[in-house]
GROMACS .gro file of C-alpha atoms in nm:
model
  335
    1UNK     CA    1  -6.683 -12.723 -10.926
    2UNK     CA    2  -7.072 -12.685 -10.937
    3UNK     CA    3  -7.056 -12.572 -10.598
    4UNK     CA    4  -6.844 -12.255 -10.716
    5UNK     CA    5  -7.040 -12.234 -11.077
    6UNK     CA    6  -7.320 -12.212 -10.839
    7UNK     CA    7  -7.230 -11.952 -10.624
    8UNK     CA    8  -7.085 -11.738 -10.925
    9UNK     CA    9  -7.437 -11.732 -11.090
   10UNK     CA   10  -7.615 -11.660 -10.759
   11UNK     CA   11  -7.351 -11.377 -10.684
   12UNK     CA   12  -7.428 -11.217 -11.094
   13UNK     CA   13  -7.774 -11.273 -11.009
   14UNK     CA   14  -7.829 -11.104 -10.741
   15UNK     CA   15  -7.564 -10.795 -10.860
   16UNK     CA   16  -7.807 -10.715 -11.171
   17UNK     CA   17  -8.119 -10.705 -10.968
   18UNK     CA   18  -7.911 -10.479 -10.660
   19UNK     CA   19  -7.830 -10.272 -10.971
   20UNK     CA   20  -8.202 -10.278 -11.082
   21UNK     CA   21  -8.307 -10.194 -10.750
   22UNK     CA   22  -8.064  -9.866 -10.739
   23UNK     CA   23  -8.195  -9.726 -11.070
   24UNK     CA   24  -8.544  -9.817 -11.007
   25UNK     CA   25  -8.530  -9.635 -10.657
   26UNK     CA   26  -8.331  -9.306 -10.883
   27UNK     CA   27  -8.588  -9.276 -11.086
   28UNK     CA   28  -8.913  -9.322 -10.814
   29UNK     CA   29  -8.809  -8.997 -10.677
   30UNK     CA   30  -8.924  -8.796 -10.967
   31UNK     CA   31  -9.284  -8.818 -10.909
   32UNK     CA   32  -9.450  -8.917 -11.231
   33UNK     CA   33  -9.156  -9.046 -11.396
   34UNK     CA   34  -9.240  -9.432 -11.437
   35UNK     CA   35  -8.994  -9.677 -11.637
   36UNK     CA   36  -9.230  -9.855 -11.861
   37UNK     CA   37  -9.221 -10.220 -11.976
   38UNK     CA   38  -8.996 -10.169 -12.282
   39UNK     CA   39  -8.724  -9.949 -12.062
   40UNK     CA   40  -8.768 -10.221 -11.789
   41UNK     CA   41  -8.630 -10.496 -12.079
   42UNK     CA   42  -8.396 -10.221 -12.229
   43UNK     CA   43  -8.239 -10.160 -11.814
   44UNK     CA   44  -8.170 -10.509 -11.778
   45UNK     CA   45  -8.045 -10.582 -12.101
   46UNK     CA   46  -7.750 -10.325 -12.071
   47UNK     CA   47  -7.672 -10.414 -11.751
   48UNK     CA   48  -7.644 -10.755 -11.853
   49UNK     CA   49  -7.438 -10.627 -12.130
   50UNK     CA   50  -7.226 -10.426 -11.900
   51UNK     CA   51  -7.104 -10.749 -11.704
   52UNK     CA   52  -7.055 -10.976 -12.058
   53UNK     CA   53  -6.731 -10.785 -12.099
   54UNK     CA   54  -6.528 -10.969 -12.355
   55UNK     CA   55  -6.154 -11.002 -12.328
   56UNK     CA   56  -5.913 -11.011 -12.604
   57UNK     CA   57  -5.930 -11.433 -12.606
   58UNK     CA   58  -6.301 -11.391 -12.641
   59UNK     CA   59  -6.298 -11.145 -12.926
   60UNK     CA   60  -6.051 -11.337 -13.109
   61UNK     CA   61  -6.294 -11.649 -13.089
   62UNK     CA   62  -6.575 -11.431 -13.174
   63UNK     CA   63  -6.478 -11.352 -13.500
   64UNK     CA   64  -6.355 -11.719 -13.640
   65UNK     CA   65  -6.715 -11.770 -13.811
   66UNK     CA   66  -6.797 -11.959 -14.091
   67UNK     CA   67  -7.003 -11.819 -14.382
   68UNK     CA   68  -7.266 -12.008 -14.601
   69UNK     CA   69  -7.401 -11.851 -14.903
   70UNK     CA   70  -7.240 -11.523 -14.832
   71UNK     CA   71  -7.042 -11.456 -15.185
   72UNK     CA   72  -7.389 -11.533 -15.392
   73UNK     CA   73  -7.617 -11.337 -15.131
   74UNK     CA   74  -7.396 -11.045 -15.067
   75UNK     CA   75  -7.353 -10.955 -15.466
   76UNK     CA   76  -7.741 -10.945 -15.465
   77UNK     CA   77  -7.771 -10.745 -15.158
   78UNK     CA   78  -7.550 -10.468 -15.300
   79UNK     CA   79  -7.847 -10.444 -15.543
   80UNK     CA   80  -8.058 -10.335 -15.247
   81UNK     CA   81  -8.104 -10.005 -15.049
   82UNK     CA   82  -8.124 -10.168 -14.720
   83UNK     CA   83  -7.866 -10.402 -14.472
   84UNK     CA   84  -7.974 -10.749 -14.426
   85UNK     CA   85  -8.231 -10.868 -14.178
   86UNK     CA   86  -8.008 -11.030 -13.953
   87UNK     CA   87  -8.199 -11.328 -13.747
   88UNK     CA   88  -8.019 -11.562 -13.453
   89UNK     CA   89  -8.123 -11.912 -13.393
   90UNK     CA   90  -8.023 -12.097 -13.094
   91UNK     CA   91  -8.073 -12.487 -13.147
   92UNK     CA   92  -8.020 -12.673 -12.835
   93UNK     CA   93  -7.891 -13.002 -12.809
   94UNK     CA   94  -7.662 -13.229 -12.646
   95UNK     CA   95  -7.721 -13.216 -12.273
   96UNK     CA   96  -8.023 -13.128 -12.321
   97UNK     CA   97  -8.148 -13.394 -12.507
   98UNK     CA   98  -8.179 -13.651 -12.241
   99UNK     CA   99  -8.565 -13.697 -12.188
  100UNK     CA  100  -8.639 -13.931 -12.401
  101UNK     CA  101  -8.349 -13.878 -12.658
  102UNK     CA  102  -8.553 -13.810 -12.965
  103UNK     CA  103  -8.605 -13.474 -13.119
  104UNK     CA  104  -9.013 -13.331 -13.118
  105UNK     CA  105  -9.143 -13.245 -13.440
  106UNK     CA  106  -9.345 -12.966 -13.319
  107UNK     CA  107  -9.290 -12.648 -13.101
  108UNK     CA  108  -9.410 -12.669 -12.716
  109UNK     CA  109  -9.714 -12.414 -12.639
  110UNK     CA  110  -9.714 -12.170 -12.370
  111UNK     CA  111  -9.945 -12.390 -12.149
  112UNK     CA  112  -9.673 -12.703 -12.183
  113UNK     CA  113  -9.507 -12.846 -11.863
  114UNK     CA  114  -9.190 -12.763 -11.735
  115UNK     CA  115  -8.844 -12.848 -11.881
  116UNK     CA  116  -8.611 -12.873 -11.643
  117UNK     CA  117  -8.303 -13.053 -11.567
  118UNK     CA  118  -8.377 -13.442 -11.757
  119UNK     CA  119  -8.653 -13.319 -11.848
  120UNK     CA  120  -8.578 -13.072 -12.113
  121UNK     CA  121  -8.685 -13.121 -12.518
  122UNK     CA  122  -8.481 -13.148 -12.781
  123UNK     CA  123  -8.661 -12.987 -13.110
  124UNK     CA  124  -8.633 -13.111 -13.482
  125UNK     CA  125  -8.439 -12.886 -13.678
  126UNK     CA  126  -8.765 -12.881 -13.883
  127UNK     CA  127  -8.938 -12.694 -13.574
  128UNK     CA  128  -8.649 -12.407 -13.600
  129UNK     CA  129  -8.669 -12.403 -14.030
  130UNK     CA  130  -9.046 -12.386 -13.998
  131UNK     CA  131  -9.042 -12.068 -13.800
  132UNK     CA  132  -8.742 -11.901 -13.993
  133UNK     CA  133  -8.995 -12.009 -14.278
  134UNK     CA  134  -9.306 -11.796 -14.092
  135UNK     CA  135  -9.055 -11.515 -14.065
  136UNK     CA  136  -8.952 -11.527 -14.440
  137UNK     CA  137  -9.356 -11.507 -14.558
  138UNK     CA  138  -9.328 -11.225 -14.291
  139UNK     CA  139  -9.041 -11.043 -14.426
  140UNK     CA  140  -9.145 -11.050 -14.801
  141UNK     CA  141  -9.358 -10.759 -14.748
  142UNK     CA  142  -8.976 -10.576 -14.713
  143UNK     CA  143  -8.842 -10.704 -15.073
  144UNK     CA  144  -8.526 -10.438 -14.982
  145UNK     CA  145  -8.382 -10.627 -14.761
  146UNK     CA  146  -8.233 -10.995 -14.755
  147UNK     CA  147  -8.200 -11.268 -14.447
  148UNK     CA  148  -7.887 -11.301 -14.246
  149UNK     CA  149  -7.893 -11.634 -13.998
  150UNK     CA  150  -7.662 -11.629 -13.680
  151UNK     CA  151  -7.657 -12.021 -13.570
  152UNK     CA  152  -7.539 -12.130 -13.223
  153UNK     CA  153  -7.592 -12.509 -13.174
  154UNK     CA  154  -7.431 -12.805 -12.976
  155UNK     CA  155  -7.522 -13.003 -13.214
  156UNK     CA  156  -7.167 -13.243 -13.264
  157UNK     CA  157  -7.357 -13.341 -13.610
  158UNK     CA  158  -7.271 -13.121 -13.922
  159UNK     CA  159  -7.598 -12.925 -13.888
  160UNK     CA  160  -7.525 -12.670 -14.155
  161UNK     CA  161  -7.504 -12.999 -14.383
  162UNK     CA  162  -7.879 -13.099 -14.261
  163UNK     CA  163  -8.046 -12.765 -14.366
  164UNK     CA  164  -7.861 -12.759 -14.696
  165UNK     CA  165  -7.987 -13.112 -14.777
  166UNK     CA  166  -8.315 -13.080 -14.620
  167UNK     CA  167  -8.453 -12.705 -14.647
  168UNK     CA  168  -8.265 -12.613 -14.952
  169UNK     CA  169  -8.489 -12.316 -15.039
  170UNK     CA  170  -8.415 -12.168 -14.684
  171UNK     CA  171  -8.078 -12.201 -14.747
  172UNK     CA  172  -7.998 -12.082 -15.104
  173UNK     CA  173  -8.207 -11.766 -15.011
  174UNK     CA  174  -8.049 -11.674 -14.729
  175UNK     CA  175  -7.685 -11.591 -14.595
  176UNK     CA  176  -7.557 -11.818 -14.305
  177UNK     CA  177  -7.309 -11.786 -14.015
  178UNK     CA  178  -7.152 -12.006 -13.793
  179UNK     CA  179  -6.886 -12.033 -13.546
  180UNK     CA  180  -6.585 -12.239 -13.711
  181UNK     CA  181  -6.502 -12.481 -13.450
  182UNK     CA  182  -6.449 -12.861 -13.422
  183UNK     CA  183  -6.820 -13.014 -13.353
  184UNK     CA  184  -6.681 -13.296 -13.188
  185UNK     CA  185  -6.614 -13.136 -12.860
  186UNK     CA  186  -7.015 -13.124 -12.854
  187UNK     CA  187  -6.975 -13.523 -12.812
  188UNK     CA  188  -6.957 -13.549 -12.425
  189UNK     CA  189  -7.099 -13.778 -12.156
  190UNK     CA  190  -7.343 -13.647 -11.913
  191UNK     CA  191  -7.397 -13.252 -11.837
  192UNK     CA  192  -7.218 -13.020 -11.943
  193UNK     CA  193  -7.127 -12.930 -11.597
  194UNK     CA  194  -6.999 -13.284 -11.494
  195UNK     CA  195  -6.706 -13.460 -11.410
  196UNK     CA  196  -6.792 -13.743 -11.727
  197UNK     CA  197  -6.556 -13.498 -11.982
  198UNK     CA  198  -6.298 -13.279 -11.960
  199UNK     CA  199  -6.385 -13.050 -12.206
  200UNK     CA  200  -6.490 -12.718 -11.985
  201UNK     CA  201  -6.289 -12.493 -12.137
  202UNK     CA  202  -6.369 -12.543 -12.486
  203UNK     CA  203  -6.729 -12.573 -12.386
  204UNK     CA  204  -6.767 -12.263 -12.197
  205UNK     CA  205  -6.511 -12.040 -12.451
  206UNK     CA  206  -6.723 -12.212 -12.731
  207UNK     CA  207  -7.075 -12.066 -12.582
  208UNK     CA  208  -6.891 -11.746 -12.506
  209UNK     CA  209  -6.850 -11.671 -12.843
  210UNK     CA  210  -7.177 -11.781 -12.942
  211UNK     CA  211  -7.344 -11.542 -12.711
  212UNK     CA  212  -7.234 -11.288 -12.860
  213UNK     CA  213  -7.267 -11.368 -13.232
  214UNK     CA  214  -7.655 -11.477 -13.129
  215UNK     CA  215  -7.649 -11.130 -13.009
  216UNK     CA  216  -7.645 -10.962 -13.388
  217UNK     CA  217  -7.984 -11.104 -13.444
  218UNK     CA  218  -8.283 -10.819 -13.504
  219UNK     CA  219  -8.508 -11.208 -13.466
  220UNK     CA  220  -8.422 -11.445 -13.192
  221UNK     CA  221  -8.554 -11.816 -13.260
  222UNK     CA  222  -8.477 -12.024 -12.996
  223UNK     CA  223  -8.574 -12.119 -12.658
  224UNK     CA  224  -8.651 -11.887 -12.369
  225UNK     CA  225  -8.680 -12.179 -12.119
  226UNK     CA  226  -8.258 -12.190 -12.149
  227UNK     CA  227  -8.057 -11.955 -11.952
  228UNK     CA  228  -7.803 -11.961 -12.264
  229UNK     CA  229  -8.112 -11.834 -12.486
  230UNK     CA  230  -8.244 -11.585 -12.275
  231UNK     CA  231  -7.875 -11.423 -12.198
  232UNK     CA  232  -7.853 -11.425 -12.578
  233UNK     CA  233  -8.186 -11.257 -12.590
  234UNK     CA  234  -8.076 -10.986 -12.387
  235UNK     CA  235  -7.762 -10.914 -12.541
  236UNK     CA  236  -7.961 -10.893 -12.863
  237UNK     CA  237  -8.192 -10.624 -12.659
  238UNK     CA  238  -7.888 -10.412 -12.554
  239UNK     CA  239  -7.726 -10.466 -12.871
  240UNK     CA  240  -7.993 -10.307 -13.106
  241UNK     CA  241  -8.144 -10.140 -12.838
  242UNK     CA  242  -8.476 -10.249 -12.838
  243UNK     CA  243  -8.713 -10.468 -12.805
  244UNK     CA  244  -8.652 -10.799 -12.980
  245UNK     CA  245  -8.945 -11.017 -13.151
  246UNK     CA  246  -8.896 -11.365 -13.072
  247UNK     CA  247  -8.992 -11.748 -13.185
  248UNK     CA  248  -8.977 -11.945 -12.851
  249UNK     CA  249  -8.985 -12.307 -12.953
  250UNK     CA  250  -9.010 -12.434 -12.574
  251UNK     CA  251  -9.314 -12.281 -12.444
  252UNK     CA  252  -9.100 -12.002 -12.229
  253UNK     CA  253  -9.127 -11.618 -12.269
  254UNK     CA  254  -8.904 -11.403 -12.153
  255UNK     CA  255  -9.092 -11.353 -11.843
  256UNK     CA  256  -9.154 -11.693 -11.734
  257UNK     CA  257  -8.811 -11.880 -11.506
  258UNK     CA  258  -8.690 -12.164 -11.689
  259UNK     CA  259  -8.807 -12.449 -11.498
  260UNK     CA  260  -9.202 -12.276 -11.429
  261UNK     CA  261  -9.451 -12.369 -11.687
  262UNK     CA  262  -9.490 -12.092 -11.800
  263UNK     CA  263  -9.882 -12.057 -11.862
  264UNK     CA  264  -9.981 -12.133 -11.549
  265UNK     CA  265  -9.769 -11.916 -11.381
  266UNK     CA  266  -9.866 -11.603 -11.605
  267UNK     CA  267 -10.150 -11.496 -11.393
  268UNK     CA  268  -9.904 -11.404 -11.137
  269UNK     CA  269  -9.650 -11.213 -11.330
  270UNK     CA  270  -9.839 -10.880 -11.274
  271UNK     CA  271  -9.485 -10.639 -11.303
  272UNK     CA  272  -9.180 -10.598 -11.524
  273UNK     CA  273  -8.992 -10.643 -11.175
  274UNK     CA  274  -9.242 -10.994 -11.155
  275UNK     CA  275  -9.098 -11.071 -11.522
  276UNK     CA  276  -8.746 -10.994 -11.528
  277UNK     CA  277  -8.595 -11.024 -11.167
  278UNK     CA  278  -8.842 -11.304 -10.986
  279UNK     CA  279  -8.639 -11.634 -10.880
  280UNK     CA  280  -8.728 -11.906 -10.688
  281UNK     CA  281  -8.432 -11.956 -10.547
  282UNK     CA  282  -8.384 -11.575 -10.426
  283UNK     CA  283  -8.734 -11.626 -10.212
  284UNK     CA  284  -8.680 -11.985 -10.071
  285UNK     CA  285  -8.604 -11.957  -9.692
  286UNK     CA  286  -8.829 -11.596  -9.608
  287UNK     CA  287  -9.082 -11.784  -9.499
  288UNK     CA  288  -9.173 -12.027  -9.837
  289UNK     CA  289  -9.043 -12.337  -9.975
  290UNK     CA  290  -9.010 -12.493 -10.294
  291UNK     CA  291  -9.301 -12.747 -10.411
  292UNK     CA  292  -9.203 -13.110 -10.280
  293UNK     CA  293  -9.255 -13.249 -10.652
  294UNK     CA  294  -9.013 -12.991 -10.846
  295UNK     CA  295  -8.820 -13.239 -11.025
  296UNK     CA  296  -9.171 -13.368 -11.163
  297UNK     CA  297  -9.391 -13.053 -11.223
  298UNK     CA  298  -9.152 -12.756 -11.213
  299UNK     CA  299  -9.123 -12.484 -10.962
  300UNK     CA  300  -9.454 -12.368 -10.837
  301UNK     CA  301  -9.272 -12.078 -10.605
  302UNK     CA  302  -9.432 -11.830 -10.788
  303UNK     CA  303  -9.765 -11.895 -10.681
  304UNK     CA  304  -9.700 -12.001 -10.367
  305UNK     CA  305  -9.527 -11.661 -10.269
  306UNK     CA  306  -9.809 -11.475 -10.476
  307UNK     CA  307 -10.119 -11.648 -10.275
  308UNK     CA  308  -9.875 -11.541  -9.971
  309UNK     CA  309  -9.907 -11.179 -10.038
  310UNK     CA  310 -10.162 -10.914  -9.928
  311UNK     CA  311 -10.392 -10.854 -10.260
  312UNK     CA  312 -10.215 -10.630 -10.520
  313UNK     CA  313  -9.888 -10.648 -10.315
  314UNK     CA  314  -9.620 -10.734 -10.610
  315UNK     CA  315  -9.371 -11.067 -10.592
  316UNK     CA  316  -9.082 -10.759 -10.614
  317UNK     CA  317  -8.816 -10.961 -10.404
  318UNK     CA  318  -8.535 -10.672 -10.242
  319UNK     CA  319  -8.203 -10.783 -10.249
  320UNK     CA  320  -7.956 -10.650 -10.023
  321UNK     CA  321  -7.549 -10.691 -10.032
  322UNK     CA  322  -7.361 -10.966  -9.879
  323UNK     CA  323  -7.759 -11.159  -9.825
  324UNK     CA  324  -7.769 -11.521  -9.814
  325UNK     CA  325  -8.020 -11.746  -9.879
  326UNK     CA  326  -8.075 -12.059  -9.688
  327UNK     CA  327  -8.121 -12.414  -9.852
  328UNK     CA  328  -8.443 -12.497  -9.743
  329UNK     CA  329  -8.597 -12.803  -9.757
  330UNK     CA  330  -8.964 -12.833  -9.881
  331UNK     CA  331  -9.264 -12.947  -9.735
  332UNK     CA  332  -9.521 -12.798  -9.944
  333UNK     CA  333  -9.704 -12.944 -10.225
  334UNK     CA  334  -9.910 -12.741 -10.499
  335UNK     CA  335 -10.245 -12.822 -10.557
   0.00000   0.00000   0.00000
C-alpha cells in the first residue's frame, strides 16, 4: 500500500513539473517575455487544480458542511456592501502529533528545525485563534466586510466546541464552516498511512473534501511544512487567482520542502523553479545523496546540490517522461 501511495505521488509529482517545464520552454521563445514570480505561483496552482478533478462522490461530500454563527452573521452582512472575507485554517493533528504529544503554545519561526515524519508539532488551538486574531485587527480597517472561517482539522475532539468556550469573541464575530462528519474516525492508531486502522477511505474522502473547502479561503492559516496545507494553498491560489497571504504556524513558506528547515535553506532558493518544483527526492541518485542524519536534522539536499553547482547555475532539476530515480543510499553528512 505505501509502496503504490508512493509511486502515485512521485508519478503527480513529476507530471506537474514535466508540465511546468513545457510552458516554461513556450514561453522562453519569445525573447523578453519572462513569467514572473506571481505567474510562476499562479502556473502551478492551476495545474495543480487541473489534476484535483472532483467526481460526483467528492462534490457530494464537499457540500455536507456545518455552519456556526451563520443565521446571526449573515442578517448583518446583508447590511454591508461587500461579500465576506472568507479565511481557511488548517489545524493539524492526529498523526501528526506524535513528538512529544503535547500541543506548543507558540508558532515555530522560520529559522526552526525540521518537522518531519515523528518529528512534526502539534500547535495549540490558541496559536491558530491568535493569528485569526492579528488578521481581525488587520481587517478592521475594511468595516464593509465581515469574516468567514473555512476549518479543516483531524482533530477527533469537538474543536468547534473549544473555540466557542475559549475564544468566544472570535467566534460570535465571525461566521464558521465545517465539514459535517463523524470526528471519531480521526481516532486511529499510528499513521495515517498504516496498517494499525482500517479507516482509509473515510480518511482520504474526508481530506478530499476538505481540500477543497480550505480552498475558498482569500487567508490561509495553517502550516506550509504539510503537503495537505500547501495543496490547499494552491488550490486557494488557482481558485481566486492570485496570490494568497498566509499565517504559517510551522516555520515553512511556500518555498521551503516540508522536511528542510526552512531558514537555512533560503539562501539557496534563488528561482521560482528553486521554490516551487525543487525535491530532494527528484535529485537523489545524479550524482548526490541525501544527508546521513535526515531523520534527525531534515533534508540538507538542497545545499548539497547547490554547493555542487557552477556559481549562479540554478537547482532547476529537468524531468523527463518515463525517468526513474534510484534509491540511493547516503554517505554524506552536512556540516
Amino acid at each position: 500500500y505505501l509502496d503504490d501511495l508512493l509511486k502515485t505521488n512521485q508519478e503527480s509529482e513529476q507530471k506537474i513539473i514535466r508540465q511546468m517545464q513545457d510552458i516554461q520552454a513556450a514561453v522562453s521563445k519569445d525573447k523578453g517575455n519572462e513569467i514572473n514570480a506571481l505567474d510562476h505561483l499562479r502556473m502551478m496552482a492551476h495545474i495543480l487544480r487541473m489534476l484535483f478533478n472532483r467526481q460526483v462522490p467528492l462534490r457530494e461530500l464537499s457540500s455536507m458542511t456545518r455552519s456556526f454563527n451563520a443565521n446571526e452573521n449573515e442578517e448583518s452582512q446583508k447590511q454591508l456592501v461587500s461579500p465576506p472575507l472568507r479565511v481557511s485554517i488548517h489545524i493539524r493533528r492526529a498523526d501528526a502529533c506524535m513528538a512529544n504529544g503535547k500541543l506548543v503554545k507558540e508558532a515555530s519561526p522560520l529559522d526552526s528545525s525540521a518537522q518531519q515524519f515523528a518529528l512534526r508539532i502539534c500547535y495549540a488551538t490558541s496559536v491558530y485563534m491568535d493569528a485569526l486574531q492579528r488578521l481581525k485587527d488587520i481587517h478592521k480597517r475594511d468595516p464593509t466586510r465581515r469574516i468567514e472561517v473555512f476549518v479543516s482539522s483531524d482533530d477527533a475532539s469537538s474543536l468547534m466546541d473549544e473555540i466557542r468556550d475559549q475564544f468566544s469573541d472570535l467566534y460570535k464575530s465571525m461566521t464558521w464552516r465545517i465539514h459535517d462528519i463523524d470526528r471519531e474516525r480521526f481516532n486511529y492508531k499510528g499513521f495515517v498511512e498504516g496498517y494499525d486502522h482500517k479507516n482509509h477511505n473515510l480518511l482520504g474522502e474526508a481530506a478530499a473534501a476538505d481540500l477543497w473547502l480550505l480552498s475558498n479561503g482569500e487567508v490561509f492559516i495553517g502550516h506550509l511544512g504539510s503537503r495537505f496545507g500547501k495543496v490547499a494553498y494552491l488550490l486557494a491560489t488557482a481558485r481566486h487567482n492570485r496570490f494568497i497571504p498566509f499565517f504559517s504556524v510551522d516555520g515553512h513558506s511556500v518555498c521551503c520542502e516540508i522536511d528542510e528547515p526552512c531558514g537555512e535553506m533560503k539562501p539557496y532558493i534563488t528561482s521560482m523553479s528553486d521554490c516551487l518544483t525543487f525535491s530532494h527526492d527528484l535529485v537523489q541518485g545524479r550524482g548526490h545523496v541525501l544527508n546521513k542524519d535526515y531523520f534527525e536534522v531534515g533534508s540538507y539536499m538542497r545545499k548539497i546540490v547547490a554547493q555542487a553547482l557552477p556559481e549562479n547555475e540554478s537547482l532547476y532539476v529537468e524531468v523527463t517522461e518515463g525517468e526513474e530515480r534510484e534509491g540511493e543510499e547516503s554517505e554524506t553528512i552536512h556540516k
